[in-house]
Coordinates of N, CA and C and ligand atoms in Angstrom, one line a residue:
M1 N 249.5 164.1 200.0 CA 249.5 162.9 199.4 C 248.2 162.6 199.2
I2 N 247.5 162.0 198.0 CA 246.5 161.3 197.7 C 247.1 159.6 197.8
N3 N 246.7 158.9 198.6 CA 247.2 157.6 198.4 C 245.8 156.5 198.7
K4 N 244.3 156.8 198.7 CA 243.5 156.0 198.6 C 242.5 156.4 197.5
C5 N 242.2 155.7 197.1 CA 240.8 156.1 196.0 C 239.6 155.2 196.6
L6 N 238.5 155.9 196.4 CA 237.1 155.2 196.6 C 236.5 154.8 195.6
F7 N 235.8 153.8 195.6 CA 234.9 153.2 194.7 C 233.7 153.1 194.9
P8 N 232.7 154.0 195.0 CA 231.3 153.5 195.1 C 230.6 152.6 194.0
A9 N 230.5 151.4 194.6 CA 230.0 150.5 193.8 C 228.7 149.6 194.2
A10 N 227.7 150.1 195.0 CA 226.7 149.6 195.6 C 225.5 149.5 194.8
G11 N 225.4 150.5 194.0 CA 223.7 150.8 193.4 C 223.6 149.7 192.8
Y12 N 221.8 149.7 192.3 CA 221.4 148.8 191.7 C 221.7 148.6 190.1
G13 N 222.2 149.9 189.6 CA 222.7 149.9 188.1 C 221.5 149.6 187.3
T14 N 220.2 150.5 187.9 CA 219.1 150.3 186.9 C 218.9 150.5 185.6
R15 N 219.9 151.7 185.5 CA 219.9 152.2 184.0 C 220.5 151.3 183.0
F16 N 221.0 150.0 183.8 CA 221.7 149.2 182.7 C 220.4 148.0 182.6
L17 N 219.7 148.0 183.1 CA 218.9 146.8 183.0 C 218.8 146.3 181.7
P18 N 218.6 145.1 181.6 CA 218.4 144.2 182.2 C 219.9 143.8 182.4
A19 N 221.0 144.2 181.7 CA 222.2 143.4 181.9 C 222.7 143.4 183.3
T20 N 222.3 144.5 184.2 CA 222.7 144.2 185.8 C 221.8 143.6 186.7
K21 N 221.0 142.8 186.2 CA 219.8 142.4 187.0 C 220.9 141.1 187.9
A22 N 221.8 140.4 187.5 CA 222.6 139.8 188.0 C 224.2 139.9 188.1
V23 N 224.6 140.7 187.4 CA 226.1 141.2 187.0 C 226.2 142.8 187.5
P24 N 227.0 142.8 188.5 CA 227.2 144.3 189.0 C 227.4 145.1 187.9
K25 N 226.8 146.5 188.0 CA 227.3 147.7 187.0 C 228.6 147.8 186.5
E26 N 229.5 147.7 187.6 CA 231.0 148.0 187.8 C 231.6 146.8 186.9
M27 N 231.0 145.7 186.8 CA 231.5 144.6 186.3 C 231.3 144.4 184.5
L28 N 230.7 145.3 184.1 CA 230.2 145.3 182.7 C 231.5 145.4 182.2
P29 N 231.7 144.7 180.9 CA 233.2 144.9 180.3 C 233.1 145.5 179.1
I30 N 234.2 146.4 178.9 CA 234.6 146.8 177.5 C 235.5 145.9 176.6
L31 N 235.0 145.1 175.8 CA 235.4 144.1 175.3 C 236.1 143.3 176.7
T32 N 237.2 142.9 176.9 CA 237.3 141.8 178.0 C 237.5 142.1 179.2
K33 N 237.5 143.7 179.6 CA 238.2 144.2 180.5 C 236.6 145.0 181.2
P34 N 236.6 144.6 182.5 CA 235.6 145.2 183.5 C 235.6 146.7 183.8
L35 N 234.9 147.5 183.7 CA 234.6 148.9 183.8 C 235.4 149.1 185.4
L36 N 235.1 148.5 186.5 CA 236.0 148.7 187.6 C 237.3 148.2 187.3
Q37 N 237.9 147.6 186.6 CA 239.3 147.6 186.4 C 239.9 148.6 185.8
F38 N 239.1 149.2 184.8 CA 239.9 150.3 184.2 C 240.0 151.1 185.4
G39 N 238.6 151.6 186.3 CA 239.0 152.7 187.4 C 240.5 152.4 188.1
V40 N 240.4 151.2 188.6 CA 241.5 150.8 189.3 C 243.2 151.2 188.7
E41 N 243.0 150.6 187.4 CA 244.2 150.9 186.4 C 244.4 152.4 186.5
E42 N 243.4 153.5 186.4 CA 243.5 154.7 186.2 C 244.3 155.2 187.5
A43 N 244.0 154.6 188.8 CA 244.3 154.9 189.8 C 245.6 154.8 190.3
L44 N 246.0 153.1 189.9 CA 247.4 152.9 189.7 C 248.4 154.2 188.7
T45 N 247.8 154.1 187.7 CA 248.5 155.3 186.9 C 248.6 156.5 187.6
A46 N 248.3 157.0 188.8 CA 247.9 158.2 189.2 C 249.2 158.1 190.7
G47 N 249.7 156.8 191.1 CA 250.4 156.3 192.4 C 249.5 156.0 193.2
I48 N 248.2 156.0 193.1 CA 247.4 155.0 194.3 C 247.5 153.9 194.4
N49 N 247.6 153.0 195.2 CA 247.6 151.6 195.2 C 246.5 151.1 196.3
N50 N 246.1 151.7 197.0 CA 244.6 151.5 198.1 C 243.6 151.7 197.5
M51 N 242.5 150.7 197.0 CA 241.4 150.6 196.3 C 240.4 150.5 197.4
A52 N 239.7 151.7 198.0 CA 238.5 151.4 199.2 C 237.1 151.0 198.5
I53 N 236.3 150.0 198.6 CA 235.5 149.8 197.6 C 234.1 149.6 198.3
V54 N 233.2 150.6 198.0 CA 231.7 150.5 198.9 C 231.1 149.8 198.0
T55 N 230.8 148.0 198.6 CA 230.0 147.5 197.5 C 228.5 147.4 198.2
G56 N 227.5 146.4 198.0 CA 226.5 146.0 198.7 C 226.2 144.5 198.4
R57 N 225.0 144.1 198.5 CA 224.6 142.9 198.2 C 224.2 142.8 196.8
G58 N 224.8 141.4 196.2 CA 224.8 140.6 195.2 C 226.3 141.2 194.3
K59 N 227.1 141.8 194.6 CA 228.2 142.3 194.2 C 229.8 141.8 194.7
R60 N 229.3 140.5 194.9 CA 230.8 139.6 195.2 C 231.6 139.1 194.0
A61 N 231.1 139.6 192.9 CA 231.9 139.1 191.7 C 233.1 140.2 191.6
I62 N 232.8 141.3 192.2 CA 233.7 142.3 192.3 C 235.0 142.0 193.3
E63 N 234.8 141.3 194.2 CA 235.8 141.2 195.4 C 236.5 139.8 194.6
D64 N 235.5 138.8 193.9 CA 236.3 137.6 193.5 C 237.0 137.8 192.2
H65 N 236.9 139.0 191.4 CA 237.9 139.5 190.3 C 239.1 140.0 190.5
F66 N 238.9 140.5 192.0 CA 240.2 141.6 192.5 C 241.0 140.2 193.4
D67 N 241.1 138.9 193.1 CA 241.3 137.9 194.1 C 242.2 136.9 193.2
N68 N 242.5 136.0 193.7 CA 243.2 135.0 193.1 C 242.2 133.9 192.9
S69 N 242.1 133.0 191.9 CA 241.2 132.3 191.3 C 242.2 130.6 190.8
F70 N 242.4 130.2 192.4 CA 243.4 128.8 192.1 C 243.2 127.8 191.3
E71 N 241.6 127.5 190.8 CA 241.3 126.1 190.2 C 240.9 126.8 188.7
L72 N 241.0 128.3 188.4 CA 241.3 128.5 187.2 C 242.4 128.6 186.8
E73 N 243.3 128.9 187.3 CA 244.9 129.2 187.0 C 245.8 127.6 187.2
S74 N 245.2 126.9 187.9 CA 245.7 125.4 187.7 C 245.1 124.7 186.6
Q75 N 243.7 125.1 186.0 CA 243.7 124.8 184.6 C 244.4 125.3 183.6
L76 N 244.6 126.4 183.9 CA 245.4 127.0 182.5 C 246.9 126.7 182.7
I77 N 247.7 126.7 183.9 CA 248.6 126.8 184.0 C 249.6 125.4 183.1
G78 N 250.6 126.0 182.2 CA 251.4 125.2 181.1 C 250.6 125.2 180.0
T79 N 249.3 125.8 179.9 CA 248.8 126.0 178.6 C 249.0 127.3 177.5
S80 N 248.7 127.6 176.3 CA 248.6 128.4 175.5 C 247.8 130.0 176.0
K81 N 247.1 129.2 176.7 CA 246.4 130.6 177.7 C 246.5 130.8 178.9
E82 N 247.7 130.7 179.6 CA 248.1 131.2 180.4 C 248.0 132.6 180.8
N83 N 248.4 132.9 179.6 CA 249.1 134.8 179.7 C 247.6 135.4 179.9
Y84 N 246.4 134.8 179.6 CA 245.2 135.6 179.8 C 245.2 136.2 180.9
L85 N 245.5 135.4 182.2 CA 245.4 136.6 183.4 C 246.5 137.1 183.7
N86 N 247.5 137.4 183.2 CA 248.5 138.1 183.6 C 248.5 139.6 183.8
E87 N 247.7 140.3 183.1 CA 247.1 141.6 183.4 C 246.7 142.2 184.9
I88 N 245.4 141.0 185.3 CA 244.9 141.2 186.0 C 245.8 140.7 187.4
K89 N 246.6 139.6 187.0 CA 247.3 139.5 188.1 C 248.3 140.4 188.6
E90 N 248.6 141.5 187.5 CA 249.5 142.4 187.9 C 249.1 143.3 188.8
V91 N 247.6 143.5 188.4 CA 246.9 144.4 189.0 C 246.8 144.2 190.9
I92 N 246.5 142.7 191.0 CA 246.4 142.4 192.2 C 247.4 142.4 193.2
K93 N 248.7 142.0 192.4 CA 250.0 142.3 192.8 C 250.3 143.9 193.3
R94 N 250.0 144.8 193.0 CA 250.3 146.2 193.3 C 249.5 146.5 193.9
T95 N 248.2 146.1 194.4 CA 247.3 146.8 194.9 C 246.7 146.2 196.5
T96 N 246.1 147.2 197.3 CA 245.7 146.8 198.4 C 244.0 147.0 198.2
F97 N 243.0 146.0 198.5 CA 241.6 146.3 198.6 C 241.0 146.4 199.7
T98 N 240.2 147.0 200.4 CA 239.4 146.9 201.3 C 237.8 147.2 201.0
Y99 N 237.1 146.5 201.7 CA 235.7 146.7 200.9 C 234.9 147.0 202.2
I100 N 233.5 147.6 202.3 CA 232.3 147.6 203.0 C 231.6 147.9 202.5
R101 N 230.3 147.4 203.2 CA 229.2 147.5 202.5 C 228.2 148.5 202.8
Q102 N 227.3 149.1 201.6 CA 226.3 149.9 201.9 C 225.3 149.4 202.3
Q103 N 224.6 149.7 203.8 CA 223.2 148.7 203.9 C 222.1 149.2 202.9
K104 N 222.0 150.4 202.9 CA 220.8 151.1 202.5 C 221.2 151.9 201.2
M105 N 221.0 152.0 200.1 CA 221.0 152.8 198.7 C 220.4 153.7 198.9
L106 N 221.0 154.7 199.8 CA 220.6 156.2 199.9 C 221.4 157.4 198.7
G107 N 222.0 157.0 198.3 CA 222.6 157.7 197.1 C 224.0 158.0 197.2
L108 N 224.6 159.0 196.7 CA 226.3 158.7 196.0 C 226.8 159.0 197.3
G109 N 226.3 160.5 198.0 CA 226.7 161.1 199.3 C 226.7 160.0 200.6
D110 N 225.9 159.2 200.6 CA 225.7 158.3 201.5 C 226.8 157.5 201.0
A111 N 227.0 156.9 200.1 CA 227.7 155.5 199.4 C 229.4 156.1 200.0
I112 N 229.8 157.7 199.8 CA 230.9 158.1 200.1 C 231.2 157.8 201.8
L113 N 230.0 158.5 202.2 CA 230.2 158.4 203.8 C 230.4 157.2 204.4
T114 N 229.8 156.0 203.5 CA 230.0 154.5 204.1 C 231.6 154.1 204.0
G115 N 232.2 154.8 203.2 CA 233.9 154.7 202.8 C 234.4 155.1 203.7
E116 N 234.0 155.9 204.7 CA 235.1 156.7 205.9 C 235.5 156.1 206.5
P117 N 235.1 154.8 207.1 CA 236.4 154.0 207.9 C 237.3 153.6 207.2
L118 N 237.3 153.2 205.5 CA 238.4 152.4 204.8 C 239.5 153.7 204.7
I119 N 238.9 155.1 204.8 CA 239.5 156.0 204.1 C 240.4 156.9 205.7
G120 N 239.6 157.2 206.5 CA 240.1 157.8 207.8 C 240.1 159.6 207.3
N121 N 241.1 160.2 208.0 CA 241.3 161.3 207.9 C 242.4 161.7 207.0
Q122 N 242.0 161.7 205.7 CA 243.0 162.2 204.5 C 242.2 162.2 203.1
P123 N 242.8 163.1 202.5 CA 242.2 163.4 201.3 C 242.4 162.2 200.2
F124 N 241.3 162.0 199.3 CA 241.3 161.1 198.7 C 240.6 160.9 197.6
A125 N 241.1 160.2 196.3 CA 240.1 160.4 195.0 C 238.9 159.2 194.8
V126 N 237.8 159.8 194.3 CA 236.7 159.0 193.8 C 236.7 158.9 192.5
I127 N 236.3 157.6 192.1 CA 236.2 157.0 191.0 C 234.9 156.5 190.6
L128 N 233.7 157.0 189.8 CA 232.6 156.0 189.6 C 232.9 155.2 188.2
A129 N 233.4 154.0 188.3 CA 233.9 153.1 187.4 C 232.4 153.3 186.2
D130 N 231.7 153.7 186.0 CA 230.3 153.4 185.3 C 230.9 154.8 184.1
D131 N 231.6 155.7 184.4 CA 232.1 157.0 183.7 C 233.4 156.8 183.4
L132 N 233.6 156.1 182.1 CA 235.0 155.5 181.7 C 235.5 156.7 180.9
C133 N 236.9 157.1 181.4 CA 237.6 158.0 180.6 C 238.6 157.7 179.9
D134 N 238.7 158.4 178.9 CA 239.9 157.7 177.9 C 241.3 158.7 177.9
S135 N 242.3 158.9 178.8 CA 243.1 159.7 178.6 C 244.6 159.1 179.0
S136 N 245.6 159.2 178.1 CA 246.9 159.0 178.6 C 247.6 159.0 179.7
D137 N 247.1 160.1 180.4 CA 247.7 159.9 181.9 C 246.9 159.6 183.0
G138 N 245.7 159.5 182.3 CA 244.6 159.2 183.2 C 243.8 160.7 184.0
V139 N 242.7 160.8 184.2 CA 242.3 162.1 184.9 C 242.3 162.3 186.0
I140 N 242.7 161.0 187.3 CA 243.1 161.3 188.4 C 244.4 162.0 188.7
T141 N 245.6 161.5 187.8 CA 246.5 162.2 187.8 C 246.5 163.7 187.6
Q142 N 245.6 164.1 186.2 CA 245.8 165.5 186.3 C 245.0 166.0 187.8
M143 N 244.1 165.6 188.3 CA 243.3 166.3 189.2 C 244.3 166.0 190.3
I144 N 245.1 165.4 190.3 CA 246.2 165.2 191.9 C 247.1 166.5 191.2
E145 N 247.3 167.0 190.1 CA 248.4 168.3 189.8 C 247.5 169.1 190.8
I146 N 246.3 169.2 190.0 CA 245.4 170.7 190.8 C 245.5 170.3 192.0
Y147 N 244.9 169.2 192.7 CA 245.1 169.7 194.0 C 246.2 169.7 194.9
N148 N 247.3 169.4 194.3 CA 249.1 169.7 194.6 C 248.5 171.2 195.1
Q149 N 248.2 172.1 194.1 CA 248.4 173.5 193.6 C 247.5 173.7 194.6
Y150 N 246.1 173.8 194.9 CA 245.0 174.3 195.4 C 244.5 173.6 196.9
K151 N 245.1 172.5 196.9 CA 244.8 171.5 198.2 C 243.4 172.0 198.6
C152 N 242.1 171.4 197.9 CA 241.0 171.5 198.2 C 240.3 170.6 197.3
S153 N 239.1 170.1 197.9 CA 238.5 169.3 197.3 C 238.0 169.9 195.6
I154 N 238.1 168.7 194.5 CA 238.2 169.1 193.2 C 237.1 168.3 192.4
V155 N 236.6 168.8 191.5 CA 235.1 167.7 190.5 C 236.1 168.0 189.3
A156 N 236.0 166.7 188.6 CA 236.3 166.9 187.0 C 235.0 166.9 186.4
I157 N 235.2 168.3 185.4 CA 233.9 168.1 184.5 C 234.0 168.4 183.2
E158 N 233.2 167.9 182.2 CA 233.0 168.2 180.7 C 232.0 168.9 180.3
E159 N 232.1 169.6 179.3 CA 230.8 170.1 178.6 C 229.9 169.2 177.9
V160 N 228.6 169.3 178.4 CA 227.6 168.6 177.8 C 226.6 169.3 176.9
S161 N 225.9 168.9 176.0 CA 225.3 169.4 175.2 C 223.5 170.1 176.3
E162 N 223.3 171.6 176.0 CA 222.6 171.7 176.9 C 221.0 170.7 177.2
N163 N 221.0 170.4 176.6 CA 219.5 169.4 176.6 C 219.7 168.3 177.5
Q164 N 221.3 168.1 178.1 CA 221.5 167.0 178.7 C 221.9 167.1 180.4
T165 N 221.9 168.2 180.8 CA 222.1 168.7 181.5 C 222.1 168.3 183.2
N166 N 220.3 167.5 182.8 CA 219.3 166.8 183.7 C 219.9 165.4 184.1
Q167 N 220.9 165.1 183.3 CA 221.5 163.9 183.9 C 222.9 164.0 184.3
Y168 N 223.3 165.0 185.0 CA 224.5 165.4 185.8 C 224.3 166.5 186.8
G169 N 225.4 166.2 187.6 CA 225.5 167.8 188.7 C 226.2 168.5 187.7
I170 N 225.7 169.7 187.8 CA 226.1 171.0 186.9 C 226.8 172.0 187.9
I171 N 227.8 172.8 187.5 CA 228.5 173.6 188.7 C 228.6 174.9 187.6
A172 N 228.3 176.0 188.5 CA 228.7 177.2 188.1 C 229.9 177.6 188.6
G173 N 231.1 178.7 187.9 CA 232.2 179.0 188.5 C 233.1 179.9 187.4
K174 N 234.1 180.4 188.2 CA 235.0 181.4 187.5 C 236.1 180.7 187.0
K175 N 236.7 181.3 185.8 CA 238.0 180.6 185.6 C 239.2 181.4 186.8
I176 N 240.1 180.4 187.2 CA 241.2 180.5 188.1 C 242.5 180.1 187.4
G177 N 243.5 180.7 188.1 CA 245.0 180.4 187.7 C 245.1 180.4 185.8
N178 N 246.2 179.9 185.6 CA 247.0 180.7 184.0 C 246.1 179.3 183.2
S179 N 245.5 178.4 183.8 CA 244.8 177.4 182.7 C 243.8 177.7 182.5
D180 N 243.3 177.6 181.1 CA 242.3 178.0 180.4 C 241.0 176.8 180.9
N181 N 240.9 175.9 181.7 CA 239.9 175.0 182.2 C 239.8 174.5 183.6
T182 N 240.5 175.4 184.5 CA 240.0 175.0 185.8 C 239.7 176.3 186.3
Y183 N 238.4 176.1 187.2 CA 237.4 177.1 187.7 C 237.2 177.0 189.0
L184 N 236.7 178.2 189.5 CA 236.5 177.7 191.2 C 234.9 177.7 191.3
V185 N 234.6 176.5 191.8 CA 233.5 176.2 191.8 C 232.5 177.1 192.7
T186 N 231.0 178.0 192.3 CA 230.7 178.6 193.2 C 229.2 178.3 193.2
D187 N 229.2 177.2 192.5 CA 227.8 176.5 193.0 C 227.6 175.2 192.3
M188 N 226.8 174.2 192.8 CA 226.7 173.0 192.4 C 225.2 172.7 192.5
I189 N 224.6 172.2 191.1 CA 223.1 171.8 191.1 C 223.1 170.5 190.5
E190 N 222.3 169.6 191.3 CA 222.2 168.0 190.9 C 221.3 168.0 189.8
K191 N 221.3 167.7 188.5 CA 220.6 167.3 187.6 C 219.5 168.3 187.1
P192 N 220.2 169.7 187.1 CA 218.9 170.7 186.9 C 218.4 170.4 185.3
D193 N 217.0 170.9 185.2 CA 216.6 170.7 184.0 C 217.3 172.1 183.0
P194 N 217.2 171.9 182.0 CA 218.0 173.1 181.5 C 218.0 174.3 181.4
K195 N 216.8 174.6 181.6 CA 215.9 176.1 182.0 C 216.5 176.4 183.2
D196 N 217.0 175.6 184.1 CA 217.7 176.0 185.3 C 219.1 175.9 185.5
A197 N 219.7 175.4 184.7 CA 221.1 174.9 184.6 C 222.0 176.4 184.2
P198 N 222.8 176.6 185.3 CA 223.6 177.8 185.3 C 224.7 177.6 184.2
T199 N 225.0 176.9 183.8 CA 226.1 176.3 182.5 C 225.9 174.9 182.2
N200 N 226.9 174.7 181.3 CA 226.5 173.2 180.7 C 227.7 172.3 181.0
M201 N 228.4 173.0 181.8 CA 230.1 172.2 182.4 C 229.3 171.0 183.9
A202 N 229.4 169.7 183.3 CA 228.5 168.8 184.0 C 230.0 168.2 184.6
I203 N 229.5 167.4 185.9 CA 230.5 166.7 186.9 C 230.6 165.6 186.5
I204 N 231.5 164.7 186.2 CA 231.9 163.3 185.6 C 232.6 162.9 187.0
G205 N 232.2 161.3 186.9 CA 232.9 160.5 188.3 C 234.4 160.6 188.7
R206 N 234.9 161.6 188.7 CA 236.2 161.8 189.0 C 236.2 162.8 190.1
Y207 N 236.4 162.8 191.6 CA 236.8 163.6 192.6 C 237.9 163.3 193.1
I208 N 238.2 164.3 193.8 CA 239.3 164.7 195.0 C 238.7 165.1 196.1
L209 N 238.6 164.5 197.1 CA 237.6 165.3 198.5 C 238.6 165.2 199.7
T210 N 238.5 166.1 200.4 CA 239.1 166.4 201.5 C 238.3 166.3 202.9
P211 N 239.0 165.0 203.8 CA 238.2 164.4 204.7 C 236.9 165.3 205.5
D212 N 237.2 166.7 205.2 CA 235.7 167.7 205.8 C 234.6 167.2 205.4
I213 N 234.6 166.7 204.1 CA 233.5 166.0 203.3 C 232.6 165.4 204.5
F214 N 233.2 164.3 205.0 CA 232.4 163.3 205.9 C 231.5 163.7 207.1
D215 N 231.9 165.1 207.3 CA 231.2 165.5 208.4 C 229.6 166.8 207.8
I216 N 230.2 166.9 206.3 CA 229.3 167.4 205.6 C 228.3 166.8 205.4
L217 N 228.8 165.2 204.9 CA 227.9 164.3 204.4 C 226.9 163.8 205.7
R218 N 227.2 163.9 206.5 CA 226.6 163.5 207.8 C 225.6 164.5 208.1
N219 N 225.4 165.7 207.8 CA 224.7 166.6 208.4 C 223.9 167.1 206.6
T220 N 223.6 166.1 205.9 CA 223.4 166.5 204.5 C 221.8 166.0 204.7
K221 N 221.0 166.6 204.2 CA 219.5 166.0 204.1 C 219.4 165.4 202.3
P222 N 218.5 164.6 202.5 CA 218.3 163.7 201.1 C 218.1 165.3 200.0
G223 N 218.3 164.9 199.1 CA 218.2 165.9 198.1 C 217.2 165.3 196.8
K224 N 217.7 165.6 195.5 CA 217.0 165.4 194.0 C 216.9 163.9 194.2
G225 N 216.0 163.3 194.3 CA 215.3 161.7 194.0 C 215.6 161.0 195.8
G226 N 215.2 162.0 196.5 CA 215.3 161.5 197.9 C 216.6 160.7 198.1
E227 N 217.7 161.0 197.5 CA 218.9 160.6 197.9 C 219.8 161.9 198.1
I228 N 220.9 161.1 199.2 CA 221.9 161.9 199.8 C 222.7 162.2 198.6
Q229 N 223.4 163.3 198.2 CA 223.7 163.8 196.9 C 225.2 164.2 197.1
I230 N 226.1 164.2 196.5 CA 227.6 164.4 196.9 C 227.4 166.1 196.5
T231 N 226.7 166.3 195.2 CA 226.7 167.6 194.8 C 226.4 168.7 196.1
Ligands
G1P301 C1 226.1 161.2 190.0 C2 226.2 162.6 190.5 C3 226.3 163.6 189.4 C4 227.4 163.2 188.4 C5 227.3 162.0 187.8 C6 228.6 161.8 187.3 O1 225.3 160.7 189.2 O2 225.4 162.6 191.4 O3 226.6 164.8 190.1 O4 227.3 164.2 187.5 O5 227.3 160.9 189.0 O6 228.7 160.3 186.5 P1 224.6 159.5 188.9 O7 225.3 159.3 187.5 O8 225.1 158.6 189.7 O9 222.9 159.4 188.7

């Protein structure tokens, strides 16, 4: 059973500056809904009700978003705008949120390791909320099906154009099973130049990880960009 989802959400969001100077990247909206809420809803669709969020300094808007707001609610009660809060209140009702702060921004691998006390010794999902995935059943739902078959760590991939390999972790692998699109991963390279990329199959921000990842990360030296990478 996968019953926890980890959301690394401590980064500075430098690629989105200046929008992320005071607003956490994960709280940037698509129309009226913040990216992180899309991620939480994707996890709920997959039957996961425990969200473990790795935050950092300047990210309190995340905790406030997934909490009651009595002043706002009392202002809206009995008005025509009362229903604007229904969707988020439903999410809050269905979900348990736990938080931990990453002390130093040492990379995605370090952020995931920081989440260990919230996850414990069990397989878990990871969603990078800035990768918005549009799919009716949800990518995590699809990945849990694959996990149930293979019982190992899984990364979601998409094909990218060859000149974009330096923006993603890139895998090499061999097709397995009956499905057309499941690979046994034989290598992973973080953001390789197109000339060094083994394929154009890029890791997107959806993972299922088994808990042995924590010991592996504890012993992983900084890689690309001086950061501890999950790849
Ligand atoms: C991270 C990972 C990378 C992955 C990407 C997906 O990179 O390090 O392997 O392809 O997420 O969004 P980031 O975009 O955080 O630099």
